[in-house]
CSV table of C-alpha atoms and ligand atoms in Angstrom, one decimal:
chain,number,residue,atom,x,y,z
A,1,UNK,CA,-44.5,38.6,-21.3
A,2,UNK,CA,-42.2,40.1,-22.8
A,3,UNK,CA,-40.1,38.6,-25.7
A,4,UNK,CA,-37.5,36.9,-24.0
A,5,UNK,CA,-34.2,38.8,-23.2
A,6,UNK,CA,-32.0,34.9,-23.2
A,7,UNK,CA,-32.9,31.8,-25.2
A,8,UNK,CA,-30.6,29.0,-25.1
A,9,UNK,CA,-31.3,25.8,-27.8
A,10,UNK,CA,-30.3,22.1,-27.8
A,11,UNK,CA,-30.5,21.6,-31.6
A,12,UNK,CA,-31.1,17.8,-31.6
A,13,UNK,CA,-31.9,15.3,-34.3
A,14,UNK,CA,-29.2,16.0,-37.0
A,15,UNK,CA,-28.5,12.6,-37.6
A,16,UNK,CA,-32.4,11.2,-37.6
A,17,UNK,CA,-32.8,14.0,-40.0
A,18,UNK,CA,-29.8,12.1,-42.0
A,19,UNK,CA,-31.1,8.7,-41.5
A,20,UNK,CA,-34.5,9.3,-42.3
A,21,UNK,CA,-33.3,10.4,-46.3
A,22,UNK,CA,-31.2,7.6,-46.3
A,23,UNK,CA,-27.7,10.3,-45.7
A,24,UNK,CA,-24.8,9.7,-43.2
A,25,UNK,CA,-25.1,11.7,-40.1
A,26,UNK,CA,-22.5,14.1,-41.5
A,27,UNK,CA,-24.8,15.3,-43.4
A,28,UNK,CA,-27.1,15.6,-41.1
A,29,UNK,CA,-24.6,17.8,-39.4
A,30,UNK,CA,-23.6,20.0,-42.8
A,31,UNK,CA,-27.9,21.0,-42.9
A,32,UNK,CA,-27.7,21.6,-38.7
A,33,UNK,CA,-25.1,24.0,-39.6
A,34,UNK,CA,-27.2,26.0,-42.1
A,35,UNK,CA,-30.5,25.8,-40.2
A,36,UNK,CA,-28.0,27.8,-37.4
A,37,UNK,CA,-27.4,29.9,-39.3
A,38,UNK,CA,-30.6,30.5,-40.2
A,39,UNK,CA,-31.9,31.1,-36.9
A,40,UNK,CA,-28.9,33.3,-35.8
A,41,UNK,CA,-30.8,36.1,-38.1
A,42,UNK,CA,-34.5,35.1,-37.3
A,43,UNK,CA,-33.3,35.7,-33.4
A,44,UNK,CA,-30.7,38.9,-34.3
A,45,UNK,CA,-34.0,39.9,-36.5
A,46,UNK,CA,-36.1,38.9,-33.2
A,47,UNK,CA,-34.1,41.4,-31.6
A,48,UNK,CA,-33.1,38.6,-28.8
A,49,UNK,CA,-30.1,39.8,-26.8
A,50,UNK,CA,-28.5,36.4,-26.5
A,51,UNK,CA,-28.9,33.3,-28.1
A,52,UNK,CA,-26.6,29.8,-26.5
A,53,UNK,CA,-26.0,27.8,-29.4
A,54,UNK,CA,-25.3,23.5,-27.5
A,55,UNK,CA,-22.5,22.8,-30.5
A,56,UNK,CA,-21.5,20.1,-28.6
A,57,UNK,CA,-21.3,18.3,-25.6
A,58,UNK,CA,-18.6,17.3,-23.0
A,59,UNK,CA,-20.3,13.4,-23.3
A,60,UNK,CA,-20.5,14.3,-27.0
A,61,UNK,CA,-17.0,12.6,-27.4
A,62,UNK,CA,-18.6,9.3,-27.2
A,63,UNK,CA,-19.4,9.8,-30.1
A,64,UNK,CA,-17.1,7.5,-33.5
A,65,UNK,CA,-14.0,10.2,-34.5
A,66,UNK,CA,-15.1,10.7,-37.8
A,67,UNK,CA,-17.6,12.5,-36.9
A,68,UNK,CA,-16.4,14.2,-33.7
A,69,UNK,CA,-13.4,15.3,-36.6
A,70,UNK,CA,-16.0,16.2,-38.7
A,71,UNK,CA,-18.4,18.6,-36.2
A,72,UNK,CA,-14.9,20.6,-35.4
A,73,UNK,CA,-14.2,21.0,-39.1
A,74,UNK,CA,-17.7,22.5,-39.0
A,75,UNK,CA,-17.3,24.8,-36.5
A,76,UNK,CA,-13.4,26.2,-38.0
A,77,UNK,CA,-14.7,26.9,-40.8
A,78,UNK,CA,-18.7,28.1,-39.5
A,79,UNK,CA,-16.5,30.8,-37.3
A,80,UNK,CA,-14.0,31.5,-40.4
A,81,UNK,CA,-16.9,31.8,-43.2
A,82,UNK,CA,-19.6,34.4,-40.4
A,83,UNK,CA,-17.6,37.1,-39.4
A,84,UNK,CA,-18.0,39.0,-42.9
A,85,UNK,CA,-21.6,38.3,-41.7
A,86,UNK,CA,-21.0,38.9,-37.9
A,87,UNK,CA,-20.0,42.2,-39.0
A,88,UNK,CA,-22.8,43.3,-40.9
A,89,UNK,CA,-25.1,42.1,-38.1
A,90,UNK,CA,-22.6,43.1,-35.2
A,91,UNK,CA,-23.0,39.9,-34.3
A,92,UNK,CA,-21.2,38.9,-30.9
A,93,UNK,CA,-19.9,36.1,-30.5
A,94,UNK,CA,-18.9,33.9,-27.4
A,95,UNK,CA,-17.7,30.6,-25.7
A,96,UNK,CA,-19.1,28.3,-23.4
A,97,UNK,CA,-17.9,24.8,-22.1
A,98,UNK,CA,-14.5,23.8,-21.6
A,99,UNK,CA,-12.1,24.7,-24.6
A,100,UNK,CA,-8.8,23.8,-23.0
A,101,UNK,CA,-9.6,20.3,-23.8
A,102,UNK,CA,-10.6,21.4,-27.7
A,103,UNK,CA,-8.4,21.0,-30.4
A,104,UNK,CA,-5.5,23.3,-31.1
A,105,UNK,CA,-6.4,25.2,-34.0
A,106,UNK,CA,-9.8,25.5,-32.7
A,107,UNK,CA,-9.4,27.2,-29.6
A,108,UNK,CA,-7.8,29.2,-32.2
A,109,UNK,CA,-11.1,30.3,-33.9
A,110,UNK,CA,-12.4,31.0,-30.5
A,111,UNK,CA,-10.8,33.0,-29.2
A,112,UNK,CA,-10.0,35.0,-32.5
A,113,UNK,CA,-13.2,34.9,-33.1
A,114,UNK,CA,-14.5,36.3,-30.3
A,115,UNK,CA,-11.6,39.0,-29.8
A,116,UNK,CA,-12.5,39.8,-33.8
A,117,UNK,CA,-16.1,40.7,-32.7
A,118,UNK,CA,-15.9,42.0,-29.4
A,119,UNK,CA,-17.1,45.2,-30.1
A,120,UNK,CA,-20.3,44.0,-31.8
A,121,UNK,CA,-23.3,45.6,-29.5
A,122,UNK,CA,-25.7,43.2,-31.7
A,123,UNK,CA,-27.5,39.9,-30.7
A,124,UNK,CA,-25.1,38.2,-28.6
A,125,UNK,CA,-24.6,34.4,-29.6
A,126,UNK,CA,-23.3,31.5,-27.3
A,127,UNK,CA,-21.7,28.9,-28.6
A,128,UNK,CA,-21.6,26.0,-26.0
A,129,UNK,CA,-19.1,23.6,-27.9
A,130,UNK,CA,-17.8,21.1,-25.1
A,131,UNK,CA,-20.2,22.8,-23.1
A,132,UNK,CA,-21.7,20.4,-20.1
A,133,UNK,CA,-23.4,22.4,-16.7
A,134,UNK,CA,-22.5,20.2,-14.4
A,135,UNK,CA,-18.6,20.6,-15.8
A,136,UNK,CA,-19.1,24.2,-15.7
A,137,UNK,CA,-20.7,23.9,-12.0
A,138,UNK,CA,-17.2,21.7,-11.3
A,139,UNK,CA,-15.1,24.5,-13.4
A,140,UNK,CA,-16.8,27.6,-11.5
A,141,UNK,CA,-16.2,25.7,-7.8
A,142,UNK,CA,-12.1,25.4,-8.6
A,143,UNK,CA,-11.5,29.4,-9.5
A,144,UNK,CA,-13.8,30.3,-7.1
A,145,UNK,CA,-11.8,27.5,-4.3
A,146,UNK,CA,-8.3,28.8,-5.6
A,147,UNK,CA,-9.5,32.1,-6.1
A,148,UNK,CA,-10.9,32.5,-2.2
A,149,UNK,CA,-9.5,29.5,-0.3
A,150,UNK,CA,-12.3,29.1,1.7
A,151,UNK,CA,-15.1,27.2,1.3
A,152,UNK,CA,-17.1,26.9,4.2
A,153,UNK,CA,-19.1,30.7,3.1
A,154,UNK,CA,-19.1,30.1,-0.6
A,155,UNK,CA,-22.1,30.9,-2.1
A,156,UNK,CA,-24.8,31.0,-4.7
A,157,UNK,CA,-23.8,34.4,-6.0
A,158,UNK,CA,-19.9,32.8,-5.5
A,159,UNK,CA,-21.1,30.0,-8.1
A,160,UNK,CA,-22.7,32.5,-10.5
A,161,UNK,CA,-19.7,35.0,-10.8
A,162,UNK,CA,-17.5,32.4,-12.0
A,163,UNK,CA,-19.8,30.5,-14.6
A,164,UNK,CA,-17.8,31.2,-18.5
A,165,UNK,CA,-20.1,33.7,-18.6
A,166,UNK,CA,-21.2,36.0,-15.3
A,167,UNK,CA,-22.3,38.7,-17.2
A,168,UNK,CA,-25.6,36.8,-19.1
A,169,UNK,CA,-28.9,36.1,-17.6
A,170,UNK,CA,-30.0,33.3,-16.9
A,171,UNK,CA,-31.9,31.7,-19.7
A,172,UNK,CA,-35.2,32.8,-20.1
A,173,UNK,CA,-36.8,30.3,-21.9
A,174,UNK,CA,-34.4,26.9,-23.5
A,175,UNK,CA,-35.9,24.8,-27.3
A,176,UNK,CA,-35.1,21.5,-27.6
A,177,UNK,CA,-35.5,20.0,-31.5
A,178,UNK,CA,-36.2,16.7,-32.2
A,179,UNK,CA,-39.0,15.6,-29.2
A,180,UNK,CA,-36.6,14.3,-26.7
A,181,UNK,CA,-37.7,15.9,-23.3
A,182,UNK,CA,-34.3,16.1,-20.9
A,183,UNK,CA,-31.2,18.7,-21.0
A,184,UNK,CA,-28.6,16.2,-21.6
A,185,UNK,CA,-26.4,18.5,-19.9
A,186,UNK,CA,-27.3,22.3,-21.6
A,187,UNK,CA,-27.3,25.1,-18.5
A,188,UNK,CA,-27.8,23.6,-15.3
A,189,UNK,CA,-27.0,26.1,-13.3
A,190,UNK,CA,-28.5,28.7,-15.5
A,191,UNK,CA,-31.6,26.8,-16.8
A,192,UNK,CA,-33.2,26.8,-12.6
A,193,UNK,CA,-36.2,28.3,-13.5
A,194,UNK,CA,-36.1,28.9,-17.9
A,195,UNK,CA,-39.5,27.4,-19.8
A,196,UNK,CA,-38.9,24.8,-21.4
A,197,UNK,CA,-40.1,24.5,-25.3
A,198,UNK,CA,-40.2,21.3,-27.5
A,199,UNK,CA,-40.3,20.8,-30.4
A,200,UNK,CA,-40.8,17.6,-32.9
A,201,UNK,CA,-39.4,18.9,-35.7
A,202,UNK,CA,-35.1,18.0,-36.2
A,203,UNK,CA,-32.7,20.5,-36.2
A,204,UNK,CA,-32.0,20.8,-40.1
A,205,UNK,CA,-35.8,21.4,-40.6
A,206,UNK,CA,-36.0,24.0,-38.4
A,207,UNK,CA,-36.3,28.5,-40.0
A,208,UNK,CA,-37.2,31.2,-38.4
A,209,UNK,CA,-41.3,30.5,-38.6
A,210,UNK,CA,-40.3,28.0,-35.4
A,211,UNK,CA,-38.2,30.5,-34.2
A,212,UNK,CA,-41.0,32.7,-33.7
A,213,UNK,CA,-43.9,30.1,-32.2
A,214,UNK,CA,-41.5,29.3,-29.6
A,215,UNK,CA,-41.3,33.1,-28.6
A,216,UNK,CA,-44.7,33.2,-28.9
A,217,UNK,CA,-45.3,30.5,-26.5
A,218,UNK,CA,-43.3,31.7,-23.8
A,219,UNK,CA,-45.1,34.6,-24.0
A,220,UNK,CA,-48.1,33.4,-22.9
A,221,UNK,CA,-46.5,31.4,-19.8
A,222,UNK,CA,-46.6,32.0,-16.0
A,223,UNK,CA,-43.6,32.5,-14.6
A,224,UNK,CA,-44.0,32.4,-10.8
A,225,UNK,CA,-40.3,32.0,-9.7
A,226,UNK,CA,-41.7,29.7,-6.8
A,227,UNK,CA,-44.3,32.7,-5.4
A,228,UNK,CA,-47.8,32.9,-6.6
A,229,UNK,CA,-49.6,33.9,-9.3
A,230,UNK,CA,-51.4,37.5,-9.7
A,231,UNK,CA,-50.1,38.0,-5.7
A,232,UNK,CA,-52.9,40.7,-4.6
B,301,LIG,C1,-27.5,17.0,-33.2
B,301,LIG,O1,-28.0,16.0,-33.9
B,301,LIG,C2,-25.6,17.2,-32.8
B,301,LIG,C3,-25.1,16.7,-32.0
B,301,LIG,C4,-25.6,16.7,-30.3
B,301,LIG,C5,-23.2,17.8,-31.9
B,301,LIG,P1,-27.4,14.5,-32.9
B,301,LIG,O2,-25.9,14.2,-33.6
B,301,LIG,O3,-28.1,14.2,-31.8
B,301,LIG,O4,-29.0,13.5,-33.9
B,301,LIG,P2,-29.6,12.8,-33.7
B,301,LIG,O5,-30.0,13.2,-31.9
B,301,LIG,O6,-28.6,11.2,-33.8
B,301,LIG,O7,-30.8,12.9,-34.6
B,302,LIG,C1,-26.9,16.7,-26.5
B,302,LIG,O1,-27.6,16.4,-27.9
B,302,LIG,C2,-25.9,18.1,-27.1
B,302,LIG,C3,-26.4,18.8,-28.5
B,302,LIG,C4,-27.5,19.2,-29.2
B,302,LIG,C5,-24.8,19.4,-29.3
B,302,LIG,P1,-28.0,14.3,-27.5
B,302,LIG,O2,-28.1,14.0,-28.9
B,302,LIG,O3,-26.1,14.9,-27.7
B,302,LIG,O4,-27.7,15.0,-26.2
B,302,LIG,P2,-28.7,13.0,-26.0
B,302,LIG,O5,-27.8,12.0,-26.0
B,302,LIG,O6,-29.4,13.3,-27.2
B,302,LIG,O7,-28.9,12.8,-24.7
B,303,LIG,MG1,-28.8,13.9,-30.4
């Protein structure tokens, strides 16, 4: 099989990585950011077209104000600091999720980064920040209702058209680090036929070889989409 066009990653295990080393959780997030940078470069080198990174879920607000504040700070720092890297590697940055509920300064950084990288034609990195699959579907339905009024005939195609990034194909492969077998509200609609790859490794330990292993595993899968394999 071909390599995946769109890969989504649930970057989990930052806290456990830190705990294992007797460090505070925020240290895990710092190392998680370094891993994210490695994996963006690796995805670009491998020739993946779209990479969606689950950065912060609609449920992650339940964490302490200190942890949430630290993660928001890292997002801001990352968006600011990575422009030269994005320019050099032609990386286009996009966003998925409800931007309106994010702190104003983060909203501005996201909007500016999207604008500044809009013409880059290499890897597209979708940052899922304040993202929830259920929330995305609800917002899509509301946008459809506002534009069309009549809900009676709403179709799959209509919902697809109002998702956060309607031009991006569904993820072929969804990776989760740190061993948990759940979606945690990631790409619920788009992931209907995604292949899943779960790795025990905590996110801060991820490197290019781990992404390559996931891609190689994906290439051995038999995707049937509800049909029958090898139909004559
Ligand atoms: C993922 O790591 C990062 C975010 C969810 C923001 P965690 O912080 O969830 O790490 P664990 O699951 O507690 O180890
Ligand atoms: C999912 O990880 C969210 C992100 C990676 C951003 P969580 O750590 O929040 O998921 P649960 O709580 O283990 O389901
Ligand atoms: Mg977690």
